[in-house]
Short mmCIF file of C-alpha atoms and ligand atoms in Angstrom, two decimals:
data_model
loop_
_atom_site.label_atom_id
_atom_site.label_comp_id
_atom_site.label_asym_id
_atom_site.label_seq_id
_atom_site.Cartn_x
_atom_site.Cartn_y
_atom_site.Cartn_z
CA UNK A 283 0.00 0.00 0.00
CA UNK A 284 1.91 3.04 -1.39
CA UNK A 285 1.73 6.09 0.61
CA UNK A 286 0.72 9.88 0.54
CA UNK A 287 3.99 11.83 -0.13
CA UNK A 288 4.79 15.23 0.52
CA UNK A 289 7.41 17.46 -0.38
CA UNK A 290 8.69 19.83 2.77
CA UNK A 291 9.93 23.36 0.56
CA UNK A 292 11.72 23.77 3.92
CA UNK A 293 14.73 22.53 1.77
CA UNK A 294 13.59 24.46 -1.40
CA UNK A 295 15.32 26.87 -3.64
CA UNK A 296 13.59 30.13 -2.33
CA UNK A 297 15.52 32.19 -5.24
CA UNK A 298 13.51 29.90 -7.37
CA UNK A 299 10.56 29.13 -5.33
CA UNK A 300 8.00 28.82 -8.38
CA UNK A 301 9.98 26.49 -10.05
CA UNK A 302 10.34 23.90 -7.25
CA UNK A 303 6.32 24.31 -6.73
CA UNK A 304 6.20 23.50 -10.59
CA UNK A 305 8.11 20.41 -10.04
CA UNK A 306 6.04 19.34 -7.42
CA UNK A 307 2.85 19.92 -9.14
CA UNK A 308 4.60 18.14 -12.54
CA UNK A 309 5.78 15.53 -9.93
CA UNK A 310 3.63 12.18 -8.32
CA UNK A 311 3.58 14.06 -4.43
CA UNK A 312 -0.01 14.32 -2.95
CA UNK A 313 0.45 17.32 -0.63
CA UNK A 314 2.94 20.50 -0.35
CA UNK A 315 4.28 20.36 2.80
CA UNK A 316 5.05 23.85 4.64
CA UNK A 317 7.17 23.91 7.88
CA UNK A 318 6.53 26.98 9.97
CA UNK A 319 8.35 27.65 12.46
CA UNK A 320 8.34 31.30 14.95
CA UNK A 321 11.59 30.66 16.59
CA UNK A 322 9.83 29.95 20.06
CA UNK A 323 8.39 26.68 19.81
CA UNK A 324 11.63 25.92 17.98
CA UNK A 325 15.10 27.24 17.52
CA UNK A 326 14.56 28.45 14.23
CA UNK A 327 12.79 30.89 12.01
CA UNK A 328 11.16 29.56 9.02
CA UNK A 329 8.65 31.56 6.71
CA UNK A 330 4.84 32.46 7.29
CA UNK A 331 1.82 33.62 5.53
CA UNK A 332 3.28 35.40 2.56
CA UNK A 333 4.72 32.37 1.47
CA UNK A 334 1.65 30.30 1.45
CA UNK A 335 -0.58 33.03 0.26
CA UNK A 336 1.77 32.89 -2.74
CA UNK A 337 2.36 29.28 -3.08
CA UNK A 338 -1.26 28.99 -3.13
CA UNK A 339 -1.60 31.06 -6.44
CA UNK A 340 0.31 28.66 -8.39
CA UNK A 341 -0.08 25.15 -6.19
CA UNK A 342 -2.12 22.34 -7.73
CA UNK A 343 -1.75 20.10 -4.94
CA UNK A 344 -3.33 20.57 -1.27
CA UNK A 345 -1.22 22.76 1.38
CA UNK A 346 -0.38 20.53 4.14
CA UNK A 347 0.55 23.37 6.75
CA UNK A 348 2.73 22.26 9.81
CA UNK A 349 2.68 24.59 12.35
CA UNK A 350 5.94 25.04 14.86
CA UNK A 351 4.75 27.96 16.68
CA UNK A 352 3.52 28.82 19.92
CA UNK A 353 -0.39 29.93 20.53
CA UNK A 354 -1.51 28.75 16.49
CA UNK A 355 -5.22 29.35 17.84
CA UNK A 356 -4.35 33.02 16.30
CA UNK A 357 -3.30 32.06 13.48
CA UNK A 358 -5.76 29.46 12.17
CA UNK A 359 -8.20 31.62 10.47
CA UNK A 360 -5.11 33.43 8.17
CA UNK A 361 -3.81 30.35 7.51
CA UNK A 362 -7.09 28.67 5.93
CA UNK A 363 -7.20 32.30 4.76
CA UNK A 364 -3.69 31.58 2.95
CA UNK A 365 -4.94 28.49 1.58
CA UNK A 366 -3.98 25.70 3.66
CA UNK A 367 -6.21 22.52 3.93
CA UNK A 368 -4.58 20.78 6.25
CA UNK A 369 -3.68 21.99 9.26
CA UNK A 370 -0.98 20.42 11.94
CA UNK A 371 -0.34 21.89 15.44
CA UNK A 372 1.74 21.06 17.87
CA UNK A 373 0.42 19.38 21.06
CA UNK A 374 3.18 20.76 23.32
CA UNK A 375 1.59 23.87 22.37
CA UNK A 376 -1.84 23.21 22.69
CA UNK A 377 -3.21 24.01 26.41
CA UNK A 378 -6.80 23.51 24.94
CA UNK A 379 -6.13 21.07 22.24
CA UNK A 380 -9.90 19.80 21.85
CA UNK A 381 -11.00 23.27 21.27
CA UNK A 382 -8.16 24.16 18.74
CA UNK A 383 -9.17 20.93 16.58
CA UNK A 384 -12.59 22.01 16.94
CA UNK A 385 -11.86 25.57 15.70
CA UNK A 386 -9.37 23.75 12.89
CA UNK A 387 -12.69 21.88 11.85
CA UNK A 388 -14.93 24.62 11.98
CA UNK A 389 -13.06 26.74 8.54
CA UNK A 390 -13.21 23.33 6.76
CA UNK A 391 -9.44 22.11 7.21
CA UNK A 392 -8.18 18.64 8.26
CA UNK A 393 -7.62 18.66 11.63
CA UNK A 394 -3.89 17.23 12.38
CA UNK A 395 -1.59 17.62 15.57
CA UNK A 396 2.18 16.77 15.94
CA UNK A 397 3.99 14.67 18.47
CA UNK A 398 7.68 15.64 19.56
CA UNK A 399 10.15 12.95 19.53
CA UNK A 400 9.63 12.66 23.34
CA UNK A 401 5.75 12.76 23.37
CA UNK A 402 4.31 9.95 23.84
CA UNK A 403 1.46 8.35 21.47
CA UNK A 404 -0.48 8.08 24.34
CA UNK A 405 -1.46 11.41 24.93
CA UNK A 406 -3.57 11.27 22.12
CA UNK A 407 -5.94 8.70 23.65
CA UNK A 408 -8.94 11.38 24.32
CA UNK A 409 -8.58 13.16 21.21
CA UNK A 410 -7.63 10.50 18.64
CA UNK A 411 -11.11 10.40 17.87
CA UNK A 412 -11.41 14.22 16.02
CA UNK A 413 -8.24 13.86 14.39
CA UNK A 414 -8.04 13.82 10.43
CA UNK A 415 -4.16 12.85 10.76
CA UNK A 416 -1.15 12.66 12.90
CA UNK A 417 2.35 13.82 12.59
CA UNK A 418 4.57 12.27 14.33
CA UNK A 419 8.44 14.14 14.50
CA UNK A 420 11.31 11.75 13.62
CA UNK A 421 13.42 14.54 13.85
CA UNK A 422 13.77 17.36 16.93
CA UNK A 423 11.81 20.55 15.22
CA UNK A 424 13.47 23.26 14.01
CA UNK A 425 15.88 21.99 10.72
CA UNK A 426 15.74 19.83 7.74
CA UNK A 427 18.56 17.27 7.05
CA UNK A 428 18.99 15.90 10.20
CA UNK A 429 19.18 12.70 11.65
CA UNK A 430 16.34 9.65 11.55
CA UNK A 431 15.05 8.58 15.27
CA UNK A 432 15.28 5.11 15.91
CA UNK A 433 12.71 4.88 18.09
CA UNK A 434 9.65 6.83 15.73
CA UNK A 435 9.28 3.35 14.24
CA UNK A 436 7.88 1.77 17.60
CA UNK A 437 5.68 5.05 18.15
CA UNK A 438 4.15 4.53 14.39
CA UNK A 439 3.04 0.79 15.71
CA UNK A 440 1.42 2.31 19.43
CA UNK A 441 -0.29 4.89 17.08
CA UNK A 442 -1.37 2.48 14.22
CA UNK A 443 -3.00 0.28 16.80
CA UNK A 444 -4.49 3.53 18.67
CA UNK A 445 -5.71 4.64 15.36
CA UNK A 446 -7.25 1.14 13.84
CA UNK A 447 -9.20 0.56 17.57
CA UNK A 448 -10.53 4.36 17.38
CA UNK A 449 -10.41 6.12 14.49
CA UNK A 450 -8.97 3.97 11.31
CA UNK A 451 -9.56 6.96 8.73
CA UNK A 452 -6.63 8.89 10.88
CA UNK A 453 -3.92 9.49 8.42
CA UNK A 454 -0.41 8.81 9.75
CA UNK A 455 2.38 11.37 8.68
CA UNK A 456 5.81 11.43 9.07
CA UNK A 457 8.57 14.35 9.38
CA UNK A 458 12.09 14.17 9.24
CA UNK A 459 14.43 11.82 8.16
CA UNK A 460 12.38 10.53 5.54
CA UNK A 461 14.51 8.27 2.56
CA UNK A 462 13.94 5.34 0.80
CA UNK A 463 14.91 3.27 3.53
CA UNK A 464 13.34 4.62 6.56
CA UNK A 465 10.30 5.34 4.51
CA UNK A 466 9.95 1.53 3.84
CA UNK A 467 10.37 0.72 7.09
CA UNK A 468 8.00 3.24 8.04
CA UNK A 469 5.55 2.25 5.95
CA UNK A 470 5.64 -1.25 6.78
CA UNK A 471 4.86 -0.08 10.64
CA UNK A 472 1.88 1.83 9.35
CA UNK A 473 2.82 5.50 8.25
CA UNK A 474 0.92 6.49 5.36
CA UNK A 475 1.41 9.88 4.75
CA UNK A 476 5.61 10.74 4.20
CA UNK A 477 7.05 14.36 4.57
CA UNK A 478 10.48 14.74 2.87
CA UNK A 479 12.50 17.78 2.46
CA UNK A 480 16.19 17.55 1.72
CA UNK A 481 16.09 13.80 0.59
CA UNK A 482 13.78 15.45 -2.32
CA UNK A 483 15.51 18.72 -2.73
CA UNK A 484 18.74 17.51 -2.49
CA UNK A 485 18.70 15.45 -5.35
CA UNK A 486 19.24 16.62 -8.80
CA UNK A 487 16.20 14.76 -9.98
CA UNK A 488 13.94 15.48 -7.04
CA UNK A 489 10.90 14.19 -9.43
CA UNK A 490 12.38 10.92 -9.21
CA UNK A 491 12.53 10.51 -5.48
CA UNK A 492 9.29 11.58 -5.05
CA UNK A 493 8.05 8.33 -7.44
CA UNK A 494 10.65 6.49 -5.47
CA UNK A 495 8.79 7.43 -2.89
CA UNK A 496 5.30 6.88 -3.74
CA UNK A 497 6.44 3.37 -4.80
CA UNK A 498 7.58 2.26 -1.83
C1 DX5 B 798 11.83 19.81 11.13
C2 DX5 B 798 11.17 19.90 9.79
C3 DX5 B 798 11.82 18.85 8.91
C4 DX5 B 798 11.38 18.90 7.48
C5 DX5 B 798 11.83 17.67 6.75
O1 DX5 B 798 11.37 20.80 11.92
O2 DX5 B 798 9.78 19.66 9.92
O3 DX5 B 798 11.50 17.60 9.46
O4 DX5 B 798 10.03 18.97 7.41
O5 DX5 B 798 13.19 17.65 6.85
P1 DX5 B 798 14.09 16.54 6.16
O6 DX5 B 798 13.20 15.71 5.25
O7 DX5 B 798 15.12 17.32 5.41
O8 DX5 B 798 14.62 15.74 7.31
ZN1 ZN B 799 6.89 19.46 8.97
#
C-alpha cells in the first residue's frame, strides 16, 4: 500500500521558489508540505503567511501546513485564509487542544496535531477520535537534514494500533528523516502519509525521489 507523499519546501530553492512548486505539481507528491516555524516553539525561524498566500496562487496540490509555533489558535483563520487545507499543530503547544481541533474543523481544514520525539502516542488517547491525521516528529523541530530517530518506528506501531481501535480513517504522517529506507520501514509499521525535504531537494532529480517514494 503506497503512501501519501509530501514534499517539505523547507529545503527548497527560495531564489527559485515557483519552479520547485512546478516540479512538485509536474511531480507524483499528494500534498505541499510547509514547515513553519516562529523561533519559540523551535530554535529556528522559518517563513509564514506570505509564502503560502503565494504558493497557493500557483499550487495544484493541497497545502499541508505544519505549524511550529507557539499559541496557532491566532493564526488558524489566516492560515485557511492563505490556503492551507490541512492543518498540523503542535500538542506541546496546545493548552486547549480539543478546542483548537474544533476551531481547525470549523473553517473546513483537516484537523492534524504533531507529536515531539519525546511525546508519547499516548497522549492522544482522548482526542484521537477528532483527528483527520497525525504527525509524528522523527526529527527534533526546528531543521531539515537531520538525523532519523530510531525509536519513531515503535511510536508509528502504538499509534497504528491507537488509530485502527478508534479512528482507522486517521492518516499517519511522518517528518524528518524521511529516505527510501526509513520510509519503507515506516511504511511497513503503518505511516501512510511521508514528509520529505532535503532527501527530495537535495537530489538533482527530485521528481524521481518523489516516485521512489510513492512506490515504496
Ligand atoms: C523539522 C522539519 C523537517 C522537514 C523535513 O522541523 O519539519 O523535518 O520537514 O526535513 P528533512 O526531510 O530534510 O529531514
Ligand atoms: Zn513538517
Amino acid at each position: 500500500m503506497s503512501a501519501l507523499v509530501a514534499p517539505s519546501i523547507l529545503s527548497a530553492d527560495f531564489n527559485h521558489l515557483g519552479k520547485d512548486i512546478e516540479m512538485i505539481n509536474r511531480s507524483e507528491a499528494d500534498l505541499i508540505h510547509f514547515d513553519v516555524m516562529d523561533g519559540v516553539f523551535v530554535p529556528n525561524i522559518s517563513f509564514g503567511l506570505p509564502v503560502i498566500q503565494h504558493v497557493n496562487k500557483i499550487a495544484q496540490k493541497p497545502l499541508d501546513v505544519h505549524l511550529m509555533i507557539v499559541n496557532p489558535d491566532h493564526f488558524i483563520e489566516p492560515f485557511f485564509k492563505a490556503g492551507a487545507s490541512i492543518l498540523t499543530v503542535h500538542y506541546e503547544a496546545c493548552p486547549h487542544l480539543h478546542r483548537t481541533i474544533q476551531l481547525i474543523k470549523s473553517f473546513g481544514m483537516e484537523a492534524s496535531v504533531s507529536l515531539n520525539p519525546h511525546t508519547p502516542v499516548a497522549v492522544l488517547e482522548d482526542i484521537i477520535e477528532d483527528l483527520d491525521m497525525v504527525l509524528l516528529m522523527s526529527v527534533n523541530p526546528g531543521f531539515g537534514g537531520q538525523q532519523f530517530i530510531q525509536n519513531t518506528y515503535k511510536k508509528v506501531s502504538q499509534l497504528r494500533a491507537l488509530i485502527d481501535s478508534k479512528n482507522p480513517n486517521c492518516k499517519i504522517e511522518i517528518d524528518g528523516g524521511v529516505n527510501f529506507e526509513t520510509g519503507k520501514k515506516l511504511i511497513d509499521a503503518g505511516a501512510n502519509v511521508l514528509v520529505a525535504g532535503s532527501f527530495v531537494f537535495n537530489d538533482k532529480n527530485p521528481e524521481e525521489i518523489i516516485s521512489g517514494l510513492k512506490a515504496l
